[in-house]
XYZ file of C-alpha atoms in Angstrom:
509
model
C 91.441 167.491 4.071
C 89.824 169.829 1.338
C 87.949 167.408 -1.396
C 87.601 168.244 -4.880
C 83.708 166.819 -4.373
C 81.616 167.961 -2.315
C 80.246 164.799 -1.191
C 81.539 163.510 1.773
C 81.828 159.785 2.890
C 79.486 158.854 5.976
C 81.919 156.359 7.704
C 79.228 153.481 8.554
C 79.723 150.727 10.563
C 81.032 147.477 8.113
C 81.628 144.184 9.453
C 84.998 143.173 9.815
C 87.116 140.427 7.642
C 89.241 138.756 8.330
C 92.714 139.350 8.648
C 94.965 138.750 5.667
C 98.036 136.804 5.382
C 99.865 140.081 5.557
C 98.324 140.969 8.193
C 99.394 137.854 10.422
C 102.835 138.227 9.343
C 103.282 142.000 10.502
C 104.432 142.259 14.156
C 101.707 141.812 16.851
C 102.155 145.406 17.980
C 100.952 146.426 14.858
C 98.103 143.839 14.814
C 97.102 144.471 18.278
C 96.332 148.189 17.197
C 94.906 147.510 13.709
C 92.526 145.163 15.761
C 91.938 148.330 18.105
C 91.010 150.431 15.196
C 88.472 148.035 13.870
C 86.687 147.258 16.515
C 85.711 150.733 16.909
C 83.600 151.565 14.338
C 81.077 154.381 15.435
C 82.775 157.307 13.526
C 81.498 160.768 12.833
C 79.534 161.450 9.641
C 82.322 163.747 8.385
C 85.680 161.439 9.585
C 87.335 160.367 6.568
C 87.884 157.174 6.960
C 90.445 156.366 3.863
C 92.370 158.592 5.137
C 92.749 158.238 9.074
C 93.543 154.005 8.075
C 96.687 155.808 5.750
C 97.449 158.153 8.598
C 97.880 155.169 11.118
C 99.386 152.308 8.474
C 102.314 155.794 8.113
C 102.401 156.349 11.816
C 102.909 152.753 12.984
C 105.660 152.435 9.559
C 107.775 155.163 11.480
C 107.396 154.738 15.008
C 108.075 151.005 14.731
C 111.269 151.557 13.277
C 112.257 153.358 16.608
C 110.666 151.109 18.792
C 112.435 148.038 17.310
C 115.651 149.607 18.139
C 116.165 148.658 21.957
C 115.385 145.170 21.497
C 117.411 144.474 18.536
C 120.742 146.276 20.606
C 119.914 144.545 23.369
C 120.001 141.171 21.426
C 123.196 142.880 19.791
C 125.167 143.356 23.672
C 124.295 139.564 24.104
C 126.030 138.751 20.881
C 129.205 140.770 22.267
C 131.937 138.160 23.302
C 130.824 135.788 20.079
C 133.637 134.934 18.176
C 131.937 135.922 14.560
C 130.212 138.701 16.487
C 130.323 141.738 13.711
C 128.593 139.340 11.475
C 126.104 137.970 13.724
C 125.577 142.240 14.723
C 125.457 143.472 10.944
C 122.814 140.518 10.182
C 120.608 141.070 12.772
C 120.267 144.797 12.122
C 120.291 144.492 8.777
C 117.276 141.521 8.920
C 115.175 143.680 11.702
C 116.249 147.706 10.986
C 117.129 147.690 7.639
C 120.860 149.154 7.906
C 124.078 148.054 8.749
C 126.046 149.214 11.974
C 129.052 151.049 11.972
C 131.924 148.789 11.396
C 134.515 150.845 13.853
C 132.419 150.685 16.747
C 131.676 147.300 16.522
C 135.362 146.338 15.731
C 136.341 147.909 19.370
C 133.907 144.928 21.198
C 136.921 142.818 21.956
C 139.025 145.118 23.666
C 136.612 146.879 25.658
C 132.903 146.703 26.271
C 130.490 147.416 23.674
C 129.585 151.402 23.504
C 126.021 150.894 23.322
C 125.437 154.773 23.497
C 127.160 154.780 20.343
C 124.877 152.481 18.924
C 121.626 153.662 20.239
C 122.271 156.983 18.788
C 123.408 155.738 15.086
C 120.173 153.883 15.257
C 118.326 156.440 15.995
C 120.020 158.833 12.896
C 119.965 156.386 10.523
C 115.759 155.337 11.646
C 115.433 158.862 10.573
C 117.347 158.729 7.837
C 115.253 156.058 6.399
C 111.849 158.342 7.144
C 113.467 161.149 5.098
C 113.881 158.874 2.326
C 110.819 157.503 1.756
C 108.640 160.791 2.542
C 110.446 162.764 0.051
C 110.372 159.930 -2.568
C 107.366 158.470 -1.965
C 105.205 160.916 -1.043
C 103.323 158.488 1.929
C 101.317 161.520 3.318
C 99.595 162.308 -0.327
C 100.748 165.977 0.474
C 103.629 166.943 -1.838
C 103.151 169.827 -4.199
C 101.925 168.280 -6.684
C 99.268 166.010 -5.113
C 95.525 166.635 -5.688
C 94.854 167.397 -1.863
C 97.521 169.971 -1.983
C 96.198 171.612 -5.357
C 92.787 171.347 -3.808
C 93.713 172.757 -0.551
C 95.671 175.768 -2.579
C 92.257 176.518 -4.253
C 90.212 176.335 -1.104
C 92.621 178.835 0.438
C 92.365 181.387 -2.153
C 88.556 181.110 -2.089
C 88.617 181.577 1.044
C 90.454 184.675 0.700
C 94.126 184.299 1.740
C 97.070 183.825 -0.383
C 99.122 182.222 2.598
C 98.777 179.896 5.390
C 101.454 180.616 7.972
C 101.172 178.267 11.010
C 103.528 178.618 14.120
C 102.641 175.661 16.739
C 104.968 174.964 19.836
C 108.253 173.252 19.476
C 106.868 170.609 21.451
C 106.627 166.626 19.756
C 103.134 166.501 20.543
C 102.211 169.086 18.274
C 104.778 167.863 15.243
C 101.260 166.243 14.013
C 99.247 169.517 13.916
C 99.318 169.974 10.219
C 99.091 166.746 8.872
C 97.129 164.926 11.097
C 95.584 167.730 13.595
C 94.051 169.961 10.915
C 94.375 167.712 7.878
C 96.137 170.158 5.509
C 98.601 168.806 3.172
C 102.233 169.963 4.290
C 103.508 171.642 0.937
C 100.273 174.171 1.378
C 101.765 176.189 4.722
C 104.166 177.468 5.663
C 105.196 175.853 9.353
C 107.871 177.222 11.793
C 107.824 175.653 15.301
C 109.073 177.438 18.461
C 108.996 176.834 22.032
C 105.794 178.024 23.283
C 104.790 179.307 20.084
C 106.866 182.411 20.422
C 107.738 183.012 16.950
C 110.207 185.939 16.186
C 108.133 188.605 15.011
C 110.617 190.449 12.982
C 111.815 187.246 10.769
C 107.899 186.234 10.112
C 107.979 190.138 9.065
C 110.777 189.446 6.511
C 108.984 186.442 5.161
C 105.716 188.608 4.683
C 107.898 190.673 2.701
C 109.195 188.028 0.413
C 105.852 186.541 -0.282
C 104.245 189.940 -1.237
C 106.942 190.490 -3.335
C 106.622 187.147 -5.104
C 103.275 187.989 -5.552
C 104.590 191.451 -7.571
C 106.782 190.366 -9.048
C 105.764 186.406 -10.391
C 102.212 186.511 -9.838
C 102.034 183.851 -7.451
C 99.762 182.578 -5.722
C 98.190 185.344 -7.098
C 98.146 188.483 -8.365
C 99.092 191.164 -6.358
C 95.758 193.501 -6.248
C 93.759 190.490 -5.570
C 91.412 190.998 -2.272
C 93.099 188.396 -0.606
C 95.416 188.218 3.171
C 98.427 186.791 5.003
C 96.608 184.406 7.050
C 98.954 183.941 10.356
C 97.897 181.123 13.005
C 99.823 180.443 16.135
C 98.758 177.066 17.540
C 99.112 176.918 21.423
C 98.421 173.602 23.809
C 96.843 172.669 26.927
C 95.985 169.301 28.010
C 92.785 168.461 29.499
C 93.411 165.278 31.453
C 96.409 166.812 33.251
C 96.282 170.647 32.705
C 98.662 171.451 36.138
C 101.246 169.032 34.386
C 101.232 168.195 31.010
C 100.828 171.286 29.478
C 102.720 174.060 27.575
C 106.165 173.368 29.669
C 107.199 177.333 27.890
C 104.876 178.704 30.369
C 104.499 176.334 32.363
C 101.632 174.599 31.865
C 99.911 177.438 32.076
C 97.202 177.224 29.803
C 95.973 181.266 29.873
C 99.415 182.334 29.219
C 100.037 179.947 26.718
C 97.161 181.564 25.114
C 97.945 184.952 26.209
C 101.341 184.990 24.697
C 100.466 183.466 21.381
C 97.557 186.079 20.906
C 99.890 188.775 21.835
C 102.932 187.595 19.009
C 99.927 187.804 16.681
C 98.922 191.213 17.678
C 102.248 192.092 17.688
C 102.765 191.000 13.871
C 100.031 192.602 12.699
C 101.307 195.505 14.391
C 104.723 195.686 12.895
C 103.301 194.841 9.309
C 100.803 198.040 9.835
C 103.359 200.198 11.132
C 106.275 199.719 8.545
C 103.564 199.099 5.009
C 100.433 200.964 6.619
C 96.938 199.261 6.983
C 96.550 198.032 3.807
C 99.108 195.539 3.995
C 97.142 194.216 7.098
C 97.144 190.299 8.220
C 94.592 188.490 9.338
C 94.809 186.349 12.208
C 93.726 183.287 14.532
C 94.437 181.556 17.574
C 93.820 177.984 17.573
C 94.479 175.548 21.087
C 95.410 171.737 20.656
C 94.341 169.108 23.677
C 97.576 166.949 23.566
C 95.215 164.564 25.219
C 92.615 163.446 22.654
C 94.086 165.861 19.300
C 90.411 167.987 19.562
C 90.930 171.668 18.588
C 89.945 174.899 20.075
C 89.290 178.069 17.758
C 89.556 181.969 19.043
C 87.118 182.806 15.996
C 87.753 186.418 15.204
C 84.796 189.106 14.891
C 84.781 191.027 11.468
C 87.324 193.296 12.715
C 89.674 190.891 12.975
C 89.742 190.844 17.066
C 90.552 187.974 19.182
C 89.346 186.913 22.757
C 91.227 184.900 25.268
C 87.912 183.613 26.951
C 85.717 182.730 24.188
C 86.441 179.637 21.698
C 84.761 177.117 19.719
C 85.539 173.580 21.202
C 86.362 171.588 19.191
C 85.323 168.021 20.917
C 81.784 169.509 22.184
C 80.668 169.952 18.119
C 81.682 166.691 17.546
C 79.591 165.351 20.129
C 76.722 167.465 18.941
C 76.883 166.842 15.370
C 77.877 162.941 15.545
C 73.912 161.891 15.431
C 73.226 163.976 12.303
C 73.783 163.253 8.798
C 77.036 164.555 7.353
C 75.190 167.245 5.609
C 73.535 168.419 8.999
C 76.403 168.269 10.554
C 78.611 170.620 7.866
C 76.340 172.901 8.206
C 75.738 172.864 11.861
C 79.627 173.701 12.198
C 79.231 176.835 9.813
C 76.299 178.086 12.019
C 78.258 177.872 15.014
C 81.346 179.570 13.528
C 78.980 182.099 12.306
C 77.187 182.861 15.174
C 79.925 182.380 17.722
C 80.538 186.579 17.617
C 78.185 189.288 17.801
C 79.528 190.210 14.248
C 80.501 186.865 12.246
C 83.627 187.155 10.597
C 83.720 187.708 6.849
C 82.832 184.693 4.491
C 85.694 183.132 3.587
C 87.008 183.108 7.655
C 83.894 181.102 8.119
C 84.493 178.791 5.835
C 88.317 178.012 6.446
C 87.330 177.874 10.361
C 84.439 175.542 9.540
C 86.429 173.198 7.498
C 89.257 172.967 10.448
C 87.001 171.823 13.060
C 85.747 169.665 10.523
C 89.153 168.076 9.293
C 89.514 167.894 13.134
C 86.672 165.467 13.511
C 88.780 162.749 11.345
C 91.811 163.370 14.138
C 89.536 162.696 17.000
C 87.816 159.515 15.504
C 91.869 158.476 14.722
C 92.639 159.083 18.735
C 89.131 157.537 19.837
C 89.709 154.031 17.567
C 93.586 153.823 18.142
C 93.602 154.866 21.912
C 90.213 155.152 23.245
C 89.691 158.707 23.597
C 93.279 159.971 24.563
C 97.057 159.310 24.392
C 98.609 156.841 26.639
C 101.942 159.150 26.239
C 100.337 161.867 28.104
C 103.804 163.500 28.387
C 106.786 163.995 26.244
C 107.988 160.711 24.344
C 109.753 162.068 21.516
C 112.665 160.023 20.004
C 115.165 163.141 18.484
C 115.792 166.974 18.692
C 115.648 168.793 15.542
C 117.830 171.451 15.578
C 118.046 174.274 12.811
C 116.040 175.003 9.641
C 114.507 172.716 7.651
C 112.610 169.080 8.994
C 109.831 169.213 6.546
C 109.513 165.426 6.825
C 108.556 165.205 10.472
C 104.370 165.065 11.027
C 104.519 162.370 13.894
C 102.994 162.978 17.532
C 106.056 162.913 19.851
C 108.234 162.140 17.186
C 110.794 165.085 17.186
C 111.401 168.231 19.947
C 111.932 170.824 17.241
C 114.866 173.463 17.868
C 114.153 176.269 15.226
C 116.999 178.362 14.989
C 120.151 179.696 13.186
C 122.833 179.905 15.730
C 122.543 178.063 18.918
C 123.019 181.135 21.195
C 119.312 183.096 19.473
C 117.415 179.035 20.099
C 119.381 178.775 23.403
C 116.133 179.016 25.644
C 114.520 176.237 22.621
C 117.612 173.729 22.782
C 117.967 174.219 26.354
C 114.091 172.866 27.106
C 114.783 169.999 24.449
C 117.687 169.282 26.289
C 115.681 169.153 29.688
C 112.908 166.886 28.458
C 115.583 164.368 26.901
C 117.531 164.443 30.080
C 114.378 163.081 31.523
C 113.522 161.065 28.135
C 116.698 158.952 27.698
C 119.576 160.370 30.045
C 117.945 159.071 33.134
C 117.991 155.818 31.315
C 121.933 155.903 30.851
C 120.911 156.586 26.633
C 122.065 159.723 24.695
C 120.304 162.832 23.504
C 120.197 162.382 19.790
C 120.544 165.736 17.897
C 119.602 165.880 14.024
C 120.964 169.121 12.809
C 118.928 170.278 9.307
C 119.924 173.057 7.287
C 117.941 173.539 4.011
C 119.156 175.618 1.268
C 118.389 176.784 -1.975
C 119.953 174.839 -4.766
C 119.437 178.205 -6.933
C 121.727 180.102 -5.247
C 125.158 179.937 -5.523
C 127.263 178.183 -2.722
C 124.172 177.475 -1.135
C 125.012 174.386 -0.708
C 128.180 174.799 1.295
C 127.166 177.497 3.604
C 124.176 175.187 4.853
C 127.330 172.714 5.552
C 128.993 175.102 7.387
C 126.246 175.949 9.139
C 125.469 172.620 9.967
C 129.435 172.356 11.605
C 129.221 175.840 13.105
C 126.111 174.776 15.145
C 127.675 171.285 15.644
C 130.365 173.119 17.349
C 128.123 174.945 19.789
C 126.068 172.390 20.776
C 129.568 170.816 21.742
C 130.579 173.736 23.913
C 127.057 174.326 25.573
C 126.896 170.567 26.359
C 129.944 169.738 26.375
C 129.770 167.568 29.847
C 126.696 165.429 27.738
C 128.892 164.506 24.574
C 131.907 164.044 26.810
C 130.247 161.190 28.428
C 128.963 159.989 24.958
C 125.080 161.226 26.251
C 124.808 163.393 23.467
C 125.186 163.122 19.932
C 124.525 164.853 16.448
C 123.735 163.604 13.234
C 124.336 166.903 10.579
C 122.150 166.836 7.232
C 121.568 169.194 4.461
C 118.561 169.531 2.029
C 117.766 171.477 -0.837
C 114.279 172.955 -0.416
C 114.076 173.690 -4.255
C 114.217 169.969 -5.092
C 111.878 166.615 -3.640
C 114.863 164.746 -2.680
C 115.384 163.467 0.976
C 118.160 165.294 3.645
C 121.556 164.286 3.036
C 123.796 163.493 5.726
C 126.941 165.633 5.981
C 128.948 164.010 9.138
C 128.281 163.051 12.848
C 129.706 162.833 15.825
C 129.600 159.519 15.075
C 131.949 159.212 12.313
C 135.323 157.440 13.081
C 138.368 159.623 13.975
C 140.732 159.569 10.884
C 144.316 159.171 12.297
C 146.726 161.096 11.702
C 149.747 160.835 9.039
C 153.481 160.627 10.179
């Protein structure tokens, strides 16, 4: 994360303390990896500290609320043939998830068995549900719009010589981290659309060029509009170095060249379509950066001054934070500009040096996070995610293996998307006789007129396909969706809009 000072914390060793009485009353998961984090304590000079002990206290908030919900249904089925069941059921998930459970399915226990699916999935929607909440109101990642990292960040950025960060990583959960966590940049400041394999559409990310140059005519903003600055475009690709024949990009599968091949050519092929229909003026700049699911370190395709890209050369990420972690932090800063600068024949112009430099920097806090939490690398080597994301919107998801994200307006353009989403969670929770859950997330713009509704009916249209395509899945009750709305214009949280959940209203005589 950008700081306002340029001094930088240098993360020494301190002895630990006790633990506090909140501490011994949190679950032991969560002490058993606070302990974890403490014990290591040899940290890079530039790892913010502060901030990777917020990161984790926000990461093991959400992910426990998904990983209490198995044992609390199974101590629910137990409860089944109680005669006050519903009430012993509504306490216990009220006392240990923090919601009640729907009435009608519970109601049907006495007649037939329990529809655990059922339950699984609602506890699932309404687990997210309760994330939405909180990061919208709350702000727990310090990296709302109106946050000091964010303005910070939105200053670095211009003085660095772009007036947009557009990121595209892979659809895949174990990069829903890469902004927040990965490269440390406070969510309102880019502009993020995931896609399986990275393969962004490149005439939609040509329409939203469009609309931010003409903000800039026409409002000023960022910036004005003859200002020397560029459309910085990133596609973020993955490999994984522990298991690279099996655990990589599954989009091209696990092929780490093509992964890296493809991404470079969507870029090229932006640039190309900007230059063609606005002429080279309007040019983009552009960057290919690689994420190791394995341990979160970075790789960086630093561009000459021409703007060019090679497959075969990067700066890794991991081997400059081994050779900078004996130096003092300001050794080490600028040890990472020389080797961004020097990395081509012809460095890249000033201000790509210094937004490059200060990535593989954030980057260092990511790895220290992985190293003190999980000893170097993931145990979740593979996918682990607990929801698909389907449609446009899920600004509220920056969690590892959290969500499989589904970007797309109709579900016949994401077919290939939803399809791999489907595959993974086939292997995720079908296998294990539990349902696919599918959040469906149209934003909209509450400044438009009948916004509102048409993101509704969007949300029902693509309800409806999802139905057809998998129709076998939600016939069997192993698949079911959870439709929300938000409005992008406003900080409030996604609001739900119906489910395949809901109870079937009878019909009148």
């Amino acid at each position: 994360m950008v700081r306002s000072t340029p001094s930088l914390r240098s993360g020494r060793s301190q002895a630990p303390t006790a633990p506090t009485r909140r501490q011994l009353q949190q679950p032991a998961w969560i002490r058993r990896q606070s302990a974890s984090m403490a014990r290591n304590t040899a940290v890079h000079p530039l790892t913010e500290r502060d901030d990777n002990a917020r990161l984790q206290a926000y990461e093991l908030e959400v992910k426990g609320r998904f990983e209490r919900i198995i044992p609390v249904l199974q101590r629910v089925s137990a409860l089944q043939h109680d005669p006050d069941f519903t009430a012993q059921a509504q306490r216990l998930a009220r006392a240990e998830l923090g919601f009640d459970l729907p009435e009608h399915i519970l109601a049907k226990a006495w007649v037939r068995p329990l529809d655990m699916r059922a339950l699984f999935a609602w506890c699932v929607f309404q687990s997210h549900q309760s994330i939405s909440d909180r990061f919208f109101l709350d702000d727990p990642l310090n990296g709302g719009a109106s946050s000091a990292p964010a303005e910070a960040f939105n200053r670095f950025l211009l003085d660095c010589g772009f007036h947009l960060l557009d990121v595209t990583p892979c659809a895949d959960g174990r990069l829903a981290h890469a902004i927040a966590y990965t490269l440390r940049i406070p969510f309102s400041s880019v502009r993020r659309r995931a896609h399986a394999g990275a393969m962004f559409d490149v005439e939609n990310t040509v329409n939203r060029w469009v609309k931010t140059e003409h903000r800039r005519y026409r409002e000023q903003v960022p910036n004005e509009p003859h200002a020397p600055t560029r459309y910085l475009k990133v596609v973020n690709y993955h490999f994984s170095s522990l298991d690279p024949e099996h655990q990589g990009c599954a989009a091209h599968g696990s092929n780490d060249a093509l992964a890296a091949s493809a991404g470079l050519q969507r870029l090229l092929d932006f640039r190309e379509a900007v230059e063609n229909s606005f002429c080279c003026g309007a040019s983009v700049d552009l960057l290919l950066i690689g994420l190791d699911t394995d341990t979160d370190a970075i790789r960086v395709h630093v561009p000459d001054r021409a703007g060019s890209l090679q497959l075969d050369r990067w700066l890794c990420g991991r081997a400059l934070y081994e050779s900078t972690l004996p130096l003092t932090a300001n050794q080490a800063r600028d040890a990472v500009t020389a080797a961004v600068e020097t990395h081509q024949a012809e460095a890249p112009d000033p201000g790509m040096v210094r937004f490059i430099s200060q990535m593989l920097i954030n980057n260092f806090s990511q790895q220290d996070y992985v190293r003190a939490l999980h000893g170097g690398a993931y145990p979740d080597a593979g996918h682990a995610e607990r929801f698909i994301g389907v449609g446009i919107g899920f600004k509220e998801v920056h969690l590892r293996n959290l969500t499989y994200f589904a970007h797309l307006d109709t579900v016949e353009e994401g077919a290939p998307d939803l399809d791999v989403g489907v595959k993974i969670f086939k292997g995720l929770n079908v296998s294990r006789d539990l349902p696919i859950p599918v959040v469906v997330r149209f934003d909209y713009s509450g400044k438009v007129p009948g916004a509102r509704e048409r993101a509704i009916s969007d949300c029902r249209r693509v309800h409806g396909a999802i139905a057809e395509r998998y129709g076998d899945l939600m016939q069997d009750g192993l698949l079911h969706t959870f439709l929300t709305i938000r409005d992008r214009d406003d900080a409030t949280p996604a609001e739900p809009v119906g489910s395949s959940l809901d109870p079937v209203q009878q019909e009148a005589h």
